[in-house]
Coordinates of N, CA and C in Angstrom, one line a residue:
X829 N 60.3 151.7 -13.0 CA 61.6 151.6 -12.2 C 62.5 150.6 -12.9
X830 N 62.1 149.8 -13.2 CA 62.9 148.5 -13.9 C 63.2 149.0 -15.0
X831 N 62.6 149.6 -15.9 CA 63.1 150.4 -17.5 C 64.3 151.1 -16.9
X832 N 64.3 152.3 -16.4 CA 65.1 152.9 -15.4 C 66.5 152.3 -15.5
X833 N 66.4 151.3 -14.5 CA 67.4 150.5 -14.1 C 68.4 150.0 -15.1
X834 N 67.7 149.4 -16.2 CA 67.9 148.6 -17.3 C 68.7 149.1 -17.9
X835 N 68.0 150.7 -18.3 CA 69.0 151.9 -19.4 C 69.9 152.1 -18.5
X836 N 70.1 152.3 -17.5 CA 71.3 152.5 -16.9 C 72.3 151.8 -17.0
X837 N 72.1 150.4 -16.8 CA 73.1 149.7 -17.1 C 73.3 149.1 -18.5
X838 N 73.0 149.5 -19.4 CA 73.5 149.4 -20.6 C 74.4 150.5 -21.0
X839 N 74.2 152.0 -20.0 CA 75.4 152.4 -20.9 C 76.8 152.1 -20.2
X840 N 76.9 150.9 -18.8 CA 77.9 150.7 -18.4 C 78.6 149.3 -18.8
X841 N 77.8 148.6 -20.2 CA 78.3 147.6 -20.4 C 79.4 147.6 -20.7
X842 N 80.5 146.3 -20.6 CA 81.9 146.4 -20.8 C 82.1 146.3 -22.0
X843 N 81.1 145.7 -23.0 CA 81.8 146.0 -24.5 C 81.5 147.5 -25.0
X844 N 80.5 148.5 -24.4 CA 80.7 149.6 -25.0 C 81.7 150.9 -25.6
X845 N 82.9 150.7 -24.9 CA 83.8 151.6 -25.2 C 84.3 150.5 -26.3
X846 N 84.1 149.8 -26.7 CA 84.9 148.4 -27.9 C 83.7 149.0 -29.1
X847 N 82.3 148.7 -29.1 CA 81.8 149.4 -30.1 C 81.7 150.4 -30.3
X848 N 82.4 151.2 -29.6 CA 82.2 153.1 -29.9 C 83.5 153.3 -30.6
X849 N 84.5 152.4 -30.4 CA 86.1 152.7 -31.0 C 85.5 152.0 -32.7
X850 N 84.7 150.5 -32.7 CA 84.4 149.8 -33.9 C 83.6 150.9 -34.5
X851 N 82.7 152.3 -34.2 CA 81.8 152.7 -34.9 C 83.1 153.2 -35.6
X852 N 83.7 154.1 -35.1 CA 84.6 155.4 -35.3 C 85.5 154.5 -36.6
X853 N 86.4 153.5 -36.3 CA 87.2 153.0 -37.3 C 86.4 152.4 -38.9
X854 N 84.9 151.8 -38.3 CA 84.3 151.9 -39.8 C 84.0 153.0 -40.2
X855 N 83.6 154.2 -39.4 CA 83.6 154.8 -40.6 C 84.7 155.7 -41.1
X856 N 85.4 155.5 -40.7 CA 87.2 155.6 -41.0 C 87.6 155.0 -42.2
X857 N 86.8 153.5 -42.2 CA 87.6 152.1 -43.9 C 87.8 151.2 -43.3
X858 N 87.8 151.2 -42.1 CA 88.3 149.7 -41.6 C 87.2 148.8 -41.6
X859 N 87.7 147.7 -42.0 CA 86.7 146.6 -41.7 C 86.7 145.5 -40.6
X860 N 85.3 145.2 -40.4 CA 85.6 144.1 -39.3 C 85.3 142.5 -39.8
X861 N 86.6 142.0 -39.4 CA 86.7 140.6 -39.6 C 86.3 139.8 -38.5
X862 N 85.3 138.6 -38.4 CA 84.8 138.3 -37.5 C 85.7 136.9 -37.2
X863 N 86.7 136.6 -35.9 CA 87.1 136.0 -35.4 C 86.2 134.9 -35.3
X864 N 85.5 134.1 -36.3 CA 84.5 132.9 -36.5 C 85.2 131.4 -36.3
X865 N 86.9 131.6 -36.9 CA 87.5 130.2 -36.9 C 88.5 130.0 -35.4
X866 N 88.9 129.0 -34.5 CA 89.7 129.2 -34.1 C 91.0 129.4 -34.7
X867 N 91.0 129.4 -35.8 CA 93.0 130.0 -36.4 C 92.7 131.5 -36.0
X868 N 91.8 131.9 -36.8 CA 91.1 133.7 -36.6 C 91.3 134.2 -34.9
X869 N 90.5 133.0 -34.1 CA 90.9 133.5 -32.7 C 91.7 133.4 -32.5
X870 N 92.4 133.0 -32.5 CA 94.0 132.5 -32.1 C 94.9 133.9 -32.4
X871 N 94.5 134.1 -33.8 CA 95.4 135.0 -34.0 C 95.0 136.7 -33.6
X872 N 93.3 136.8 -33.2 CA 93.0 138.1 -32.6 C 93.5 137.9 -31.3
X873 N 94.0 136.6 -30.2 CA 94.7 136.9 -28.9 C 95.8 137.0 -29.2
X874 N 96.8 137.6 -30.4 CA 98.1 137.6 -30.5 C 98.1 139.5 -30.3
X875 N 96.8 139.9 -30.5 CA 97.1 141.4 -30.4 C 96.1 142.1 -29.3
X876 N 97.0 142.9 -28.8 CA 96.6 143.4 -27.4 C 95.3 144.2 -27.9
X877 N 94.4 143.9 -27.1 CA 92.8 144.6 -27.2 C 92.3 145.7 -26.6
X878 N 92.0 146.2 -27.5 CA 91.3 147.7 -27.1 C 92.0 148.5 -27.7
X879 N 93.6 148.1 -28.5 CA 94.6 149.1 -28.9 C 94.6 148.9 -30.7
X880 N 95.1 150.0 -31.2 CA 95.4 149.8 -32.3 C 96.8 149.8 -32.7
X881 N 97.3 148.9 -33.4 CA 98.7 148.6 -34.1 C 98.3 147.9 -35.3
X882 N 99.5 147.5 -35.8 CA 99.9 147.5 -37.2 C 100.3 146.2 -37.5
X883 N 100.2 145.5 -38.2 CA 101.3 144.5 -38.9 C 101.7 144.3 -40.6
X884 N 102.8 143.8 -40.9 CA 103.6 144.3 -41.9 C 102.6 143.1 -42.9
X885 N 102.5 143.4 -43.9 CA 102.1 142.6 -45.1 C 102.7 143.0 -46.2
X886 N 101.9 141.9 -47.6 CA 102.9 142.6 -48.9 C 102.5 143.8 -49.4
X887 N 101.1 144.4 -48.6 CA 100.8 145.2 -49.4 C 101.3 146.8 -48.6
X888 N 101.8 146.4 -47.3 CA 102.1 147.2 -46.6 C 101.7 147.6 -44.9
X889 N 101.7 148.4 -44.6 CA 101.1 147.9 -43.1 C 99.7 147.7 -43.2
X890 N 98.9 147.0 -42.5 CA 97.8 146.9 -42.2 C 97.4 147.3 -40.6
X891 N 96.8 148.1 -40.4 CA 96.0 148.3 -39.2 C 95.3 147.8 -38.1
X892 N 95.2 147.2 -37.4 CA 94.4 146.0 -36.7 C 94.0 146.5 -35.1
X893 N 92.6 146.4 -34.7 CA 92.1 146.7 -33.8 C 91.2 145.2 -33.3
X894 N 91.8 144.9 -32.4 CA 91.2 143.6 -32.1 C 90.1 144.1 -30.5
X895 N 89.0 143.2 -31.3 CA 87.6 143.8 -30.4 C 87.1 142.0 -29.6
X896 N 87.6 141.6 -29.2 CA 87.0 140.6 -28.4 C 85.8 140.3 -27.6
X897 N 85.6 141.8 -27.2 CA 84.1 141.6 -26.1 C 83.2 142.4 -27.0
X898 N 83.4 143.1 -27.8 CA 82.3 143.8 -28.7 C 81.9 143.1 -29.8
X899 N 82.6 142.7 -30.7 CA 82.1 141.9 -32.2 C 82.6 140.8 -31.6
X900 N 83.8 140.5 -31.2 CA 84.6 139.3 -31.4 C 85.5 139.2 -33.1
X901 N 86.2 140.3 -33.2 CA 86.4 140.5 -34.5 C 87.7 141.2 -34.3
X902 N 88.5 141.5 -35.6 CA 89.8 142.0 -35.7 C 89.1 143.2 -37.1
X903 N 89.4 144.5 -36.6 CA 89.1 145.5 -37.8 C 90.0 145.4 -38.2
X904 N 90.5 145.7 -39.6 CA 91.6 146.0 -40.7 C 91.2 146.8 -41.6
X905 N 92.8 147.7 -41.6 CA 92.4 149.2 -42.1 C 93.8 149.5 -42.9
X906 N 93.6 150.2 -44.1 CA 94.6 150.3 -45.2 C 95.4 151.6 -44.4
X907 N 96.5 152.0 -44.9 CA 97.3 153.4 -44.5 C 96.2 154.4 -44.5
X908 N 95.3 154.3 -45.9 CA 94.2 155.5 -46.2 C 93.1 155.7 -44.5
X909 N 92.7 154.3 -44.3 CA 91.9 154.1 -43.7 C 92.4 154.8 -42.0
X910 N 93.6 154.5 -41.7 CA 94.7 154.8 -40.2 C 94.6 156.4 -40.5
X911 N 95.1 157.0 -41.6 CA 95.3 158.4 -42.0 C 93.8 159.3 -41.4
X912 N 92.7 158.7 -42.2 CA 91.3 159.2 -41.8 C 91.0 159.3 -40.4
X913 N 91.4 158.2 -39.7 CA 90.8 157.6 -38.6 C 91.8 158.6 -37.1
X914 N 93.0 158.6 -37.2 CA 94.2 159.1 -36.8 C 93.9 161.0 -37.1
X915 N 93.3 161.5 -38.3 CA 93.0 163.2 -38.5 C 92.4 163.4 -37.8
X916 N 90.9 162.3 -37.8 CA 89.7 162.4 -36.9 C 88.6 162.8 -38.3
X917 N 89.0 162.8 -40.2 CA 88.2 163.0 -40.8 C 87.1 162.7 -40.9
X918 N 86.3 161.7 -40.4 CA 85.3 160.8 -40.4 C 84.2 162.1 -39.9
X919 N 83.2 162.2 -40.9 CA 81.9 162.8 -40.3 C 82.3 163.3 -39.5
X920 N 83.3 164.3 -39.5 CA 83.5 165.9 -38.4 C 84.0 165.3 -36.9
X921 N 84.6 164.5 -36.5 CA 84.8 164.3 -35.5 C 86.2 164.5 -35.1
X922 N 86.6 164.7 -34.1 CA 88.0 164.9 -33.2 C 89.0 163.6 -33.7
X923 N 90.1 164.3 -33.6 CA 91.1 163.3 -34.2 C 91.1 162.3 -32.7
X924 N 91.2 161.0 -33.4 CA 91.4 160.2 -31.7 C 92.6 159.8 -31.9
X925 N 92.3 160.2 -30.1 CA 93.7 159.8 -29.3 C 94.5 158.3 -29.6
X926 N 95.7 157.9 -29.9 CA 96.0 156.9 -30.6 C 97.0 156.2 -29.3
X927 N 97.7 155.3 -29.3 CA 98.1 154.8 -28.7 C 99.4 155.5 -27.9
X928 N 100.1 155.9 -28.7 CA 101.3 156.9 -28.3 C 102.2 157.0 -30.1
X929 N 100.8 157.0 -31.4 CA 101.2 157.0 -32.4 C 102.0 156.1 -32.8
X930 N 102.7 155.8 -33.7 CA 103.7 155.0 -34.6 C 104.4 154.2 -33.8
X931 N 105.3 155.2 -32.7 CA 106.5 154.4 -31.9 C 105.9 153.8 -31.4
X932 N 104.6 153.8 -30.1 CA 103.9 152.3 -29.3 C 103.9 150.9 -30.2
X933 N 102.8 151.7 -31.3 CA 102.6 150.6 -32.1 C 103.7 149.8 -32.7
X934 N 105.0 150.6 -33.0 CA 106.3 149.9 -33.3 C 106.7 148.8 -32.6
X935 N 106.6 149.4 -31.1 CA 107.8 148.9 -29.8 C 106.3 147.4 -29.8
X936 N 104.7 148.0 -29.9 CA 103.6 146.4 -29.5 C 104.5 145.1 -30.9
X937 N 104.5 146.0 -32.0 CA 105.1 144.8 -32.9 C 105.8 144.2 -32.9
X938 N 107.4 145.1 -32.2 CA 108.5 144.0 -31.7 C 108.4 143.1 -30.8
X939 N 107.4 143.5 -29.8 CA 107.4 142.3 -28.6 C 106.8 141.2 -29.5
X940 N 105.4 141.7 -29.7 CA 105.1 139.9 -30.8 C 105.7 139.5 -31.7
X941 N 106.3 138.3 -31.6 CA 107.5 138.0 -32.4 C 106.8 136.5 -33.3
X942 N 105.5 136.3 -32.9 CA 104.7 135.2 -33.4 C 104.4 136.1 -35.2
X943 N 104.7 135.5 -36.4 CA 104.3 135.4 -37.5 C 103.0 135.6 -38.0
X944 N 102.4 137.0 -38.2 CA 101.3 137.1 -38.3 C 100.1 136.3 -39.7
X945 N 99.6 135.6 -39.5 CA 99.1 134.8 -40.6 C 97.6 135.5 -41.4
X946 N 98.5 135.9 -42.8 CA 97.5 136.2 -43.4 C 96.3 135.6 -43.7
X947 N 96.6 134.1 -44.1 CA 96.0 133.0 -44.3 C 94.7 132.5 -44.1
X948 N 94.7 133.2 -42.7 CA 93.5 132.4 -42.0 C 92.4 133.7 -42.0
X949 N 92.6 134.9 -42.6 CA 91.8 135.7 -42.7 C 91.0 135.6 -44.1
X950 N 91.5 134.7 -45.0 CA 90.7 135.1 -46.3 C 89.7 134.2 -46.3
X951 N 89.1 135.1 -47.4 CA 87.6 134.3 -47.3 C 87.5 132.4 -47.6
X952 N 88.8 132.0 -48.6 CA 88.6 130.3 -47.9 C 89.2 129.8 -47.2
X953 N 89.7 130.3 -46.2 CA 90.2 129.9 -45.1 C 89.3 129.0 -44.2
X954 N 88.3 129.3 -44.5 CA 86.8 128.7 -43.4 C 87.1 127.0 -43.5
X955 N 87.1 126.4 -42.3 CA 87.7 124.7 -42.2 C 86.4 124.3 -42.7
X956 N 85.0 124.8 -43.1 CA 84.3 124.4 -43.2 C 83.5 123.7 -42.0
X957 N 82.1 123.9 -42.5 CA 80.7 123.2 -41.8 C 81.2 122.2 -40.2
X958 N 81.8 121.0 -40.7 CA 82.2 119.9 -39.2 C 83.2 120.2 -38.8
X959 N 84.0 121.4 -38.9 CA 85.3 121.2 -38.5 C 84.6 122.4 -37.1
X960 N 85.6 122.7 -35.8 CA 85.0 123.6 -34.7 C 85.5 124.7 -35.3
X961 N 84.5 125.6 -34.8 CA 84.5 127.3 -35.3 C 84.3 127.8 -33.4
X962 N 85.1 128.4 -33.5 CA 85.4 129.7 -32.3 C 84.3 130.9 -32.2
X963 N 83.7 130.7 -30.7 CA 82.6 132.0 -30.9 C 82.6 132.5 -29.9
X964 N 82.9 133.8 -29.4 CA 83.1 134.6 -28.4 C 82.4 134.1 -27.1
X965 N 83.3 133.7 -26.1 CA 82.3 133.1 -24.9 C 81.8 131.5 -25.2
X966 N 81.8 130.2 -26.2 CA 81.9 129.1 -25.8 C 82.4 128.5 -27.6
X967 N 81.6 127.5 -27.5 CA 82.2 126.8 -29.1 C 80.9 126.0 -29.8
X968 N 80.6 126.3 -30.7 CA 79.8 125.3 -31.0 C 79.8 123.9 -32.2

């Protein structure tokens, strides 16, 4: 009875619609960046969760799906990667439903008017070992 019970409530946990959207976008191209630093977290609560939008860089837009209760991470995804992900080409699956397309994601980018920092996503960005690192739910 307790097994039972158990499986039941795992398929109502609240990060699972967060990892079912993270399966679908990796296998789309996107990657997930794990919100490890507080600069990182800081800047995965600048974008609304559970949605995908965009922000401008040099190389062009970037893609961004910020997962806070599931990885604790920000996926990023090239035009190639949005294109796949948006047909639904990924291993035969249905094109998924997107926000309201291009123009939501437009009108989410104008309201945030905070300067998206590339900076704190590259790999030496890390404050290093004694400095505090941000981890979903407390700090260590």
């Amino acid at each position: 009875m307790a097994t039972l019970l158990c499986a039941s409530l795992v398929g109502c946990a609240p990060a699972k619609p967060y990892l079912d959207k993270g399966m679908t976008l990796s296998e789309a191209g996107f990657i997930a960046h794990p919100a490890d630093t507080t600069a990182r977290y800081a800047m995965m609560n600048t974008l609304p969760p559970g949605q995908l939008t965009y922000r401008p860089s040099p190389a062009g837009f970037i893609y961004l799906y910020a997962d806070p209760i599931g990885c604790g991470c920000v996926y990023m995804g090239s035009e190639a990667a949005y294109r796949i992900f948006s047909t639904g080409q990924q291993k035969g699956k249905k094109p998924a439903p997107l926000l309201a397309d291009m123009q939501a994601m437009a009108a989410e980018n104008r309201r945030d008017t905070a300067a998206w920092d590339w900076s704190a996503w590259s790999p030496n960005a890390d404050p290093g070992g004694n400095q505090p690192r941000h981890v979903t739910g407390g700090y260590w």
